[in-house]
mmCIF file of C-alpha atoms in Angstrom:
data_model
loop_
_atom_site.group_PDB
_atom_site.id
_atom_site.type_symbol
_atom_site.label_atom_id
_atom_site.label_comp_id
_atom_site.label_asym_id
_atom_site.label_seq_id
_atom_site.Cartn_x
_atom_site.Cartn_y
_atom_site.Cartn_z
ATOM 1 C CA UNK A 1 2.418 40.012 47.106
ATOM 2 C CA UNK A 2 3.095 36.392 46.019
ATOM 3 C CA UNK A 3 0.510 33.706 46.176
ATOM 4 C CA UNK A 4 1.607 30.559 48.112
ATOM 5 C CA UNK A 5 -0.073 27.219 46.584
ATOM 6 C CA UNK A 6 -2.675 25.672 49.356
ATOM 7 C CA UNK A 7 -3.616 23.133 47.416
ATOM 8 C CA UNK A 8 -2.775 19.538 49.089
ATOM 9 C CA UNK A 9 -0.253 18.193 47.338
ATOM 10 C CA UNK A 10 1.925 20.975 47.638
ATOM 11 C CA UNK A 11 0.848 21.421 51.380
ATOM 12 C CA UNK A 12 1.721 17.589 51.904
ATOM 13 C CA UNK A 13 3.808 16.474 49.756
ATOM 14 C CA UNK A 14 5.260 13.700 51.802
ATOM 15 C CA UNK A 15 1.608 12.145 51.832
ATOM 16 C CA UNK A 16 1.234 12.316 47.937
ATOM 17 C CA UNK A 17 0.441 8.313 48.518
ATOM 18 C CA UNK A 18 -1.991 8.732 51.372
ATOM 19 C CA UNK A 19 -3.792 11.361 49.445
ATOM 20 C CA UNK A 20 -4.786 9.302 46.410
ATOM 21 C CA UNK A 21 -5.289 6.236 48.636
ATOM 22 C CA UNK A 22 -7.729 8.586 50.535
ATOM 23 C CA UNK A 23 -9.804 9.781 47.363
ATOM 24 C CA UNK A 24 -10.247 6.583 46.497
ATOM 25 C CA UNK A 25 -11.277 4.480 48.879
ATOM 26 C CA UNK A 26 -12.772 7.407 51.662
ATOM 27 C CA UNK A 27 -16.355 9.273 50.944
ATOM 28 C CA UNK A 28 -15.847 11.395 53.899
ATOM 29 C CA UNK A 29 -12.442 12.476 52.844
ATOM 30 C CA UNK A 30 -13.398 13.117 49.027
ATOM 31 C CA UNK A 31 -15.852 15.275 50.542
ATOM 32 C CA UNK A 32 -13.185 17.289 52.776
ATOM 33 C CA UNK A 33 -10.640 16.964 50.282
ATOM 34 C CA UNK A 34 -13.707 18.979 47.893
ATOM 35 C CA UNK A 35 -14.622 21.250 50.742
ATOM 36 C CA UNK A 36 -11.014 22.343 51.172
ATOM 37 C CA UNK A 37 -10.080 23.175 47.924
ATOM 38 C CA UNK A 38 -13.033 24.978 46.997
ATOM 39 C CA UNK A 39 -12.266 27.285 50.031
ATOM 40 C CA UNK A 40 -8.724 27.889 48.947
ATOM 41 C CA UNK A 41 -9.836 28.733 45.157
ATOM 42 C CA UNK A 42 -12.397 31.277 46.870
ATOM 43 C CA UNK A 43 -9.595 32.816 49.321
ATOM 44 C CA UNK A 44 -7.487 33.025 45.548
ATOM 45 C CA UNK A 45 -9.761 34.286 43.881
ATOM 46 C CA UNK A 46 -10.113 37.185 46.883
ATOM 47 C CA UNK A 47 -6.183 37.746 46.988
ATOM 48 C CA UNK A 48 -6.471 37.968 43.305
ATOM 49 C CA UNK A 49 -8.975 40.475 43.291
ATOM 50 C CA UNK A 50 -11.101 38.284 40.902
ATOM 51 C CA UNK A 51 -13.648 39.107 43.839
ATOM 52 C CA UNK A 52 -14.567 41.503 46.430
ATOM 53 C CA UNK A 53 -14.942 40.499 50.157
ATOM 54 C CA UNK A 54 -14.482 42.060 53.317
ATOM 55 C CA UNK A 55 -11.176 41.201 55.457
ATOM 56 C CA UNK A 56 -13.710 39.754 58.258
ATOM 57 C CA UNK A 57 -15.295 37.223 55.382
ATOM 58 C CA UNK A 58 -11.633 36.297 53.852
ATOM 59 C CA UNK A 59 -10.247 35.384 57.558
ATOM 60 C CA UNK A 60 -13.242 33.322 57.970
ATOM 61 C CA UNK A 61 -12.699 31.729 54.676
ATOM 62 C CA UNK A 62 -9.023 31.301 55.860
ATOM 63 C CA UNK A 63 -9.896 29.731 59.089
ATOM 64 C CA UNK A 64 -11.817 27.560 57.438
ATOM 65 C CA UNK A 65 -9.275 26.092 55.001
ATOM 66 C CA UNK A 66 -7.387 25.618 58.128
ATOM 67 C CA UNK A 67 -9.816 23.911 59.996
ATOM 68 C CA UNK A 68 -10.544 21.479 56.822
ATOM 69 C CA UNK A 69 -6.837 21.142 56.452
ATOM 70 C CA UNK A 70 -6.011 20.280 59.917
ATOM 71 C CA UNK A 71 -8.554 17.588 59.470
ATOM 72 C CA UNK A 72 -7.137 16.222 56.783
ATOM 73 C CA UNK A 73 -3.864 15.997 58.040
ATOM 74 C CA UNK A 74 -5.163 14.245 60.853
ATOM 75 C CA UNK A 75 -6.681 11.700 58.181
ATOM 76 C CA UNK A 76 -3.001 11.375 56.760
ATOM 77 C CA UNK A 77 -1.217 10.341 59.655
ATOM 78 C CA UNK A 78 -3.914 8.001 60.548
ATOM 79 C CA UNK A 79 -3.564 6.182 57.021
ATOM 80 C CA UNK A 80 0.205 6.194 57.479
ATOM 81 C CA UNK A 81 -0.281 5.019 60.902
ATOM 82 C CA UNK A 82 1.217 7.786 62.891
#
């Protein structure tokens, strides 16, 4: 099984800009932006087998990155003005 790379900037690459403009100058979004991608190194770490968790706790942990990512995004297009 290959890995795919969750992290932002290779989930978004087209808001590379808005993403540093975000971390910068947003508190809430540094915070999500945190949140996010400690989720995703927890679901690699799973998929890895670095550690042990049941498939209910890594699809909650994958629902959650989605959640936090779909919020982001949302915080993208806003910046860009979509």
């Amino acid at each position: 099984m290959e890995l795919q790379a969750h992290d932002l900037h290779n989930e978004f690459p087209e808001y590379r800009n808005e993403i540093h403009a975000l971390k910068t100058s947003d508190a809430h979004f540094q915070r999500l932006f945190d949140a996010y991608h400690d989720v995703n190194r927890h679901v690699v770490r799973i998929e890895v087998q670095a550690e042990v968790a049941t498939e209910p706790e890594l699809e909650d942990l994958k629902k959650e990155r989605l959640r936090l990512k779909d919020e982001l995004h949302d915080m993208l297009r806003k910046q860009r003005g979509q």
